[in-house]
Amino acid sequence: MASNVYRNGTGSHKGAMRPLAASNSSNVKSSSFKSRIPPSSNHSPGSAPLRRSNSAGGSDGVPGRVRVAVRLRPRNAEESVADADFADCVELQPELKRLKLRKNNWDSETYEFDEVLTEFASQKRVYEVVAKPVVESVLDGYNGTVMAYGQTGTGKTFTLGRLGEEDTSARGIMVRSMEEILANVSPETDSVSVSYLQLYMETIQDLLDPANDNISIVEDPKTGDVSLPGATHVEIRDEQDFMELLRTGEAHRIAANTKLNTESSRSHAILMVHVKRSVLGAEDVIPSETDKSSHFAKPPKPLVRKSKLVLVDLAGSERVHKSGSEGHMLEEAKSINLSLSALGKCINALAENSAHVPVRDSKLTRLLRDSFGGTARTSLIVTIGPSPRHRGETTSTILFGQRAMKVENMLRIKEEFDYKSLSRKLEIQLDQLIAENERQQKVFDDEVERINLEALNRVSEVERNFADALEKERLKCQMEYMESVKKLEEKMIENQQKHGCDGFMKDKCNGEGPGSSIVEDVAEIKKLLEKEIHTRKEAEEEVNKLKSQLGECPDSGEGGGSEILKLQKALADEVRQKKKLEEEMIILRSQMLQLTFEADQMRRCLGRNGSANAYGGLDSPMSQVRDSLNAHKTPVAALFEQVGLQKILALLESEDANVRIHAVKVVANLAAEEANQERIVEAGGLTSLLMLLRSYEDENIRRVVAGAIANLAMNETNQELIMIQGGINLLSVTASRAEDPQTLRMVAGAIANLCGNDKLQTKLRSEGGIKALLGMARCGHPDVLSQVARGIANFAKCESRVSTNGSIVFLLHDLITNPGIKSGRSVLINDGALPWIVQNANNDSSPIRRHIELALCHLAQHEVNAKDMISGGALWELVRISRDCSREDIRSLARRTLNLSPIFRAEMRRLRIEV
Ligand code: ADP
Ligand code: MG
C-alpha cells in the first residue's frame, strides 16, 4: 500500500465508487478477470531479453487493479425454514456481472463486480475466475494475493480452505493453488515453501509451530518488502506434504483458539506460499572499444525470481460493526477488530487516492502492504449470505468490495541475480574441473610410469642383447682361435707329409719327432706299469704275511682283541689299496693300449707317405682301424691278454668318468679287430655298450660307443643281436640328438652296416633307422654324407635282392613282419630319400658319388620304382652313370638295368635316348 508511488489514477474506476442504478449505463468497464500481464520470457523462450526489475527502482510496472468477485452462499437449512416467506436480499445477474441489493420490495441498488458467483457456482469455477490468474502471475514471478472478506458463516473458509478430502470437487482455493504451483515448478531448479499464520488481537501466531506465538514483521527499509523471519517455512514437494501441513495448521488453530477462549471467525488465517524459480537472464552485450558495431556476448546469467502468494481467510466482517456485542470489553473488541478496520481504512484511502494510507495502523495492513496499492496481483472474493435478516452486513460487505475494486496496483517482477545458484554452479564446475584435473594427472602419472617401465625394459633388453652379442663374439673368437690352431696343425702335418719318408726316416734315425716321443711314452708307461706290478706284489706279500700272522695269533684276551681290530683295519686298508692299485693298473694298461694304437696309426699314416686316402674305399671308416690293428696285432693282443676282457668291460660301468671313457675307447679299439668282436659280444660287451648309449648324456662317450657298435655291426650275427637289443632305435635316437659330425659319422656308419643285412630291412624301417639315416644328411659333413650314402646303397642292394632274386626266405620274412612291403615301392622312395639321392648322385666327393650310383642302379632294378624314379629325375642320373661313370662295372650295371626295365626303355624311347 505504498500509496505515494502506486496511487490509483483518475481513470474509469471512479464511477464505481457510487452504486450504479440498474438503468444507468455503467461507466465501469467490465474488465476481464484474466491477467493483463504481458507474457514473460518463461513462456516464450527466445523472445526479447527479460524485463528486469527490482523493488529498488524501475518504473516499468504493469498496472493491475484489484479484482473483486462476489459469491453468494446458498441458503442453509435454518435460513430455508426461517426465511421461507421472504425473498433473498440479493438478486444476481451473473451474465451482466451485476448484483441487485434489495432495499425493500420496491427498491434496489445495482452493483457491478469483476465476477458474480451465484449459489450454484462450483469450487472449480470459483478457483478459475478468482485465483487462477493470480497463481499464474505468481509462477511468472509476481507477488499475488487472494483474500476472502465477508460476514461469518458466508463461506470464506468454504471458498479458501476446504481440503476436499472426501470429495475432490469441494477442494478450495488453497489446495487448488498449490496443486497448480507444484505442477508447474521444476524440482531441480525451483523451490516452494509455505508458512501458515494466524493473526489474532495483533499477535501473529505460527500455526505450524504453536510455541512460536509472537512473530514480528520485518520491513526492508530500502525496498519496503515485509517478511516474517520468525515463521516456520516448510518446503513442499508434493500435494501430500501440503495437505498434511494444512491439517496440522487447522489442528493448531483450533487448539490455539481454545486456549485463547476465542473462535476462528475472530482471527485471520494467512497462508504464505514462497516460490523461488531459476531462469536464465539475457546475454549481456558489451560493445567493443574499437568497433562499435561488433559485440561480444557473455553467456546468460542465472537469475532467480522470488514470488509470494498470500491467501488470507479474514475474520468475520460483522465485528466491525458489532464490536463488544459478544461480551468483550470495548478495548478488547477494538483490538480484535483493529486489523480489519485498518484494512477498510487503507482501502478507502487507496480508493480515494488519499494522500495518506494508514498502512502502519495494524499488523494485517502491514502484512498486506504489497497486496493493496503495492506490486502484487490481488483478487478479493467477498462472500455474502442470502438472508434478508443480515441485509446490513451484506450491504457493508458489498460496499467494501466496491471500494477495493478501485485500488490500483503496479505489478512488478521481483528478480535478482541468483548468486547462490551461480556460486553453486561454479562450485560444481570447479569440482568437475578438479576431478578432471585429477583424472588427467593420473593418466599423466600412469603414462610417465609406463614410459619409465618401457625405457627400463628397453635398457635391459639392450644390455641383454649387448651381453649376448659379446658372448657370441667371444665364442666366435674362441672358435676362430681354435680353427687357426687346427689349421696350423694340419699345415704342420701336411708339411711333414710333403717331406715324406725322409722326414720320418730322419725322425726315426735321430730319435726325435712325434713317433719317437710316443715310443718314449710307451717305454715310460711300461716302466710305471712294472713298478705298479712290483708294488702290488709287495702289497700282496704283505697281506699274506699279515694273514698268516693273524692265523698264528691265538685269542689273547682284551689286548689281543684290540690288536685284532687294528690288524683288521690295516687289512681293510690294504685291500682298498690293492683295489685302487689294480684299477690304476687297468687304466695305465688301457692308456698304453690307446697310445700303442695311436702310435700304430701314426706310423701307418706316415708309412703311406700321404698318398693313401682315408676314405678312398667303399668300406666302413672302421676298416682302417681294423687294418691298422691287423697290421700291428701283437702289441694290442698282448695287452688285451694282459688286462683281460672282463676287467675292461667291467670298467665300462666304473664310477669314474675318466676310467669309463678310457674303457670305452679300449673296447672300441678292440672291437675294430675282427678276432675280438666275437669275444666282446660273448662277454656282454655289446649289451654294455648299448646300455651306455642309452644312459649317457655325454656326447664324447656316445661317439666312442657308437664307433664301437659300428665296428661290432660289421659282423652279421652281431647285427641281429644289435637289432634284438633295440639297437636300431637307440642309434636313431642318438642320431637325432647328436651335434658333432664325428658322432653322426659313427652312428651313420653303424646304421649303414645294419642296412647291408637283408633280415633287418623291415626292422630298420619300422624302428626309424632309415629315417634317422636320411636325417643325418642334414649335417652336410662329407664323412657323414658318405656313410649315409653307403647305408642307402646297402639298403637298396638288399631291396633289389629281395625283388629280383626272390629269395623265398626273405620274402617270407617280409610277408610275416610287414606284408605291405612285398611287392611295393622301395622304402627309400617311400621315406622320401629319392630327391636327396638324385641331388647327390653327382656329388664332388667320389665315395658319396659311388655309393649313390650303386643305390640308383639297385633301385632301378625293381620295376615298381621306375615311375617314381622317372618323375624324380633319377632316369637322367642313370643315363649319365651308364655313359660317364669312371668305374666300368657300375657303368655296365646301369646300362644293363636300364635296358632290362620296360618302363625305363619306353621312357628313353620317348625321349629318344639311347644307352
Ligand atoms: P465463514 O468461514 O465465512 O465463517 P464458512 O465457510 O464456515 O463461513 O461457512 C459456513 C457454513 O456454510 C459452512 O457449513 C459451509 O459449509 C456452508 N457454506 C458456505 N458456503 C457455501 C456454499 N457456497 N455452498 C454450500 N455451502 C456453503
Ligand atoms: Mg471461517
PDB file of N, CA and C and ligand atoms in Angstrom, residues 71-74 76 118-119 121 123 150-159 162 265 313-314 316 383, ligand 1:
ATOM      1  N   ARG A  71     -19.472 -13.734  -4.028  1.00  0.00           N
ATOM      2  CA  ARG A  71     -20.009 -15.100  -4.080  1.00  0.00           C
ATOM      3  C   ARG A  71     -21.149 -15.206  -3.080  1.00  0.00           C
ATOM      4  N   LEU A  72     -22.247 -15.716  -3.586  1.00  0.00           N
ATOM      5  CA  LEU A  72     -23.424 -15.874  -2.740  1.00  0.00           C
ATOM      6  C   LEU A  72     -23.494 -17.308  -2.221  1.00  0.00           C
ATOM      7  N   ARG A  73     -23.633 -17.429  -0.868  1.00  0.00           N
ATOM      8  CA  ARG A  73     -23.791 -18.770  -0.290  1.00  0.00           C
ATOM      9  C   ARG A  73     -25.250 -19.193  -0.462  1.00  0.00           C
ATOM     10  N   PRO A  74     -25.479 -20.474  -0.744  1.00  0.00           N
ATOM     11  CA  PRO A  74     -26.880 -20.914  -0.805  1.00  0.00           C
ATOM     12  C   PRO A  74     -27.518 -20.840   0.596  1.00  0.00           C
ATOM     13  N   ASN A  76     -28.895 -21.896   3.933  1.00  0.00           N
ATOM     14  CA  ASN A  76     -28.661 -23.104   4.745  1.00  0.00           C
ATOM     15  C   ASN A  76     -29.998 -23.584   5.299  1.00  0.00           C
ATOM     16  N   THR A 118     -22.842 -17.163  -8.354  1.00  0.00           N
ATOM     17  CA  THR A 118     -24.118 -17.493  -7.723  1.00  0.00           C
ATOM     18  C   THR A 118     -23.946 -18.621  -6.716  1.00  0.00           C
ATOM     19  N   GLU A 119     -25.033 -18.941  -6.071  1.00  0.00           N
ATOM     20  CA  GLU A 119     -25.000 -20.035  -5.086  1.00  0.00           C
ATOM     21  C   GLU A 119     -24.703 -21.376  -5.744  1.00  0.00           C
ATOM     22  N   ALA A 121     -22.374 -21.722  -8.140  1.00  0.00           N
ATOM     23  CA  ALA A 121     -21.006 -21.740  -8.708  1.00  0.00           C
ATOM     24  C   ALA A 121     -20.164 -22.852  -8.060  1.00  0.00           C
ATOM     25  N   GLN A 123     -16.762 -24.954  -6.988  1.00  0.00           N
ATOM     26  CA  GLN A 123     -15.485 -24.560  -6.400  1.00  0.00           C
ATOM     27  C   GLN A 123     -14.445 -24.378  -7.506  1.00  0.00           C
ATOM     28  N   GLY A 150     -15.906 -11.203   4.364  1.00  0.00           N
ATOM     29  CA  GLY A 150     -17.353 -11.386   4.496  1.00  0.00           C
ATOM     30  C   GLY A 150     -17.755 -11.698   5.925  1.00  0.00           C
ATOM     31  N   GLN A 151     -19.030 -11.652   6.121  1.00  0.00           N
ATOM     32  CA  GLN A 151     -19.604 -11.937   7.434  1.00  0.00           C
ATOM     33  C   GLN A 151     -19.353 -13.391   7.792  1.00  0.00           C
ATOM     34  N   THR A 152     -19.231 -13.669   9.050  1.00  0.00           N
ATOM     35  CA  THR A 152     -19.041 -15.055   9.493  1.00  0.00           C
ATOM     36  C   THR A 152     -20.198 -15.900   8.982  1.00  0.00           C
ATOM     37  N   GLY A 153     -19.824 -17.076   8.481  1.00  0.00           N
ATOM     38  CA  GLY A 153     -20.842 -18.027   8.043  1.00  0.00           C
ATOM     39  C   GLY A 153     -21.235 -17.857   6.586  1.00  0.00           C
ATOM     40  N   THR A 154     -20.572 -16.957   5.866  1.00  0.00           N
ATOM     41  CA  THR A 154     -20.971 -16.758   4.468  1.00  0.00           C
ATOM     42  C   THR A 154     -20.131 -17.596   3.489  1.00  0.00           C
ATOM     43  N   GLY A 155     -19.130 -18.295   4.005  1.00  0.00           N
ATOM     44  CA  GLY A 155     -18.390 -19.222   3.124  1.00  0.00           C
ATOM     45  C   GLY A 155     -16.976 -18.805   2.778  1.00  0.00           C
ATOM     46  N   LYS A 156     -16.315 -17.986   3.622  1.00  0.00           N
ATOM     47  CA  LYS A 156     -14.907 -17.610   3.347  1.00  0.00           C
ATOM     48  C   LYS A 156     -14.019 -18.847   3.433  1.00  0.00           C
ATOM     49  N   THR A 157     -14.177 -19.552   4.544  1.00  0.00           N
ATOM     50  CA  THR A 157     -13.346 -20.751   4.730  1.00  0.00           C
ATOM     51  C   THR A 157     -13.719 -21.820   3.719  1.00  0.00           C
ATOM     52  N   PHE A 158     -15.038 -21.894   3.431  1.00  0.00           N
ATOM     53  CA  PHE A 158     -15.509 -22.847   2.423  1.00  0.00           C
ATOM     54  C   PHE A 158     -14.809 -22.572   1.090  1.00  0.00           C
ATOM     55  N   THR A 159     -14.718 -21.319   0.742  1.00  0.00           N
ATOM     56  CA  THR A 159     -14.128 -20.934  -0.547  1.00  0.00           C
ATOM     57  C   THR A 159     -12.602 -21.127  -0.558  1.00  0.00           C
ATOM     58  N   ARG A 162     -11.305 -25.234   2.095  1.00  0.00           N
ATOM     59  CA  ARG A 162     -11.805 -26.627   2.071  1.00  0.00           C
ATOM     60  C   ARG A 162     -10.730 -27.558   1.535  1.00  0.00           C
ATOM     61  N   SER A 265     -13.474 -17.532  13.766  1.00  0.00           N
ATOM     62  CA  SER A 265     -14.040 -16.452  12.956  1.00  0.00           C
ATOM     63  C   SER A 265     -13.496 -15.094  13.382  1.00  0.00           C
ATOM     64  N   ASP A 313      -7.725 -15.735   4.817  1.00  0.00           N
ATOM     65  CA  ASP A 313      -9.108 -16.014   5.237  1.00  0.00           C
ATOM     66  C   ASP A 313      -9.370 -15.075   6.420  1.00  0.00           C
ATOM     67  N   LEU A 314     -10.017 -13.953   6.100  1.00  0.00           N
ATOM     68  CA  LEU A 314     -10.168 -12.900   7.120  1.00  0.00           C
ATOM     69  C   LEU A 314     -11.165 -13.301   8.220  1.00  0.00           C
ATOM     70  N   GLY A 316     -14.450 -12.665  10.523  1.00  0.00           N
ATOM     71  CA  GLY A 316     -15.780 -12.234  10.078  1.00  0.00           C
ATOM     72  C   GLY A 316     -15.908 -10.710  10.102  1.00  0.00           C
ATOM     73  N   THR A 383     -17.828 -12.622   0.272  1.00  0.00           N
ATOM     74  CA  THR A 383     -18.878 -13.640   0.398  1.00  0.00           C
ATOM     75  C   THR A 383     -20.075 -13.037   1.131  1.00  0.00           C
TER      76      THR A 383
HETATM   77  P1  ADP B   1     -17.112 -18.411   7.183  1.00  0.00           P
HETATM   78  O1  ADP B   1     -15.790 -19.006   7.044  1.00  0.00           O
HETATM   79  O2  ADP B   1     -17.294 -17.265   6.309  1.00  0.00           O
HETATM   80  O3  ADP B   1     -17.470 -18.143   8.584  1.00  0.00           O
HETATM   81  P2  ADP B   1     -17.911 -20.973   6.408  1.00  0.00           P
HETATM   82  O4  ADP B   1     -17.067 -21.196   5.270  1.00  0.00           O
HETATM   83  O5  ADP B   1     -17.518 -21.596   7.678  1.00  0.00           O
HETATM   84  O6  ADP B   1     -18.140 -19.463   6.650  1.00  0.00           O
HETATM   85  O7  ADP B   1     -19.370 -21.431   6.027  1.00  0.00           O
HETATM   86  C1  ADP B   1     -20.384 -21.569   6.892  1.00  0.00           C
HETATM   87  C2  ADP B   1     -21.263 -22.705   6.509  1.00  0.00           C
HETATM   88  O8  ADP B   1     -21.842 -22.534   5.253  1.00  0.00           O
HETATM   89  C3  ADP B   1     -20.497 -23.957   6.414  1.00  0.00           C
HETATM   90  O9  ADP B   1     -21.252 -25.003   6.960  1.00  0.00           O
HETATM   91  C4  ADP B   1     -20.327 -24.137   4.939  1.00  0.00           C
HETATM   92  O10 ADP B   1     -20.231 -25.469   4.635  1.00  0.00           O
HETATM   93  C5  ADP B   1     -21.517 -23.537   4.364  1.00  0.00           C
HETATM   94  N1  ADP B   1     -21.267 -22.924   3.061  1.00  0.00           N
HETATM   95  C6  ADP B   1     -20.587 -21.803   2.860  1.00  0.00           C
HETATM   96  N2  ADP B   1     -20.535 -21.508   1.508  1.00  0.00           N
HETATM   97  C7  ADP B   1     -21.204 -22.479   0.888  1.00  0.00           C
HETATM   98  C8  ADP B   1     -21.521 -22.734  -0.472  1.00  0.00           C
HETATM   99  N3  ADP B   1     -21.144 -21.928  -1.471  1.00  0.00           N
HETATM  100  N4  ADP B   1     -22.261 -23.807  -0.786  1.00  0.00           N
HETATM  101  C9  ADP B   1     -22.659 -24.670   0.206  1.00  0.00           C
HETATM  102  N5  ADP B   1     -22.394 -24.461   1.491  1.00  0.00           N
HETATM  103  C10 ADP B   1     -21.675 -23.372   1.878  1.00  0.00           C
END
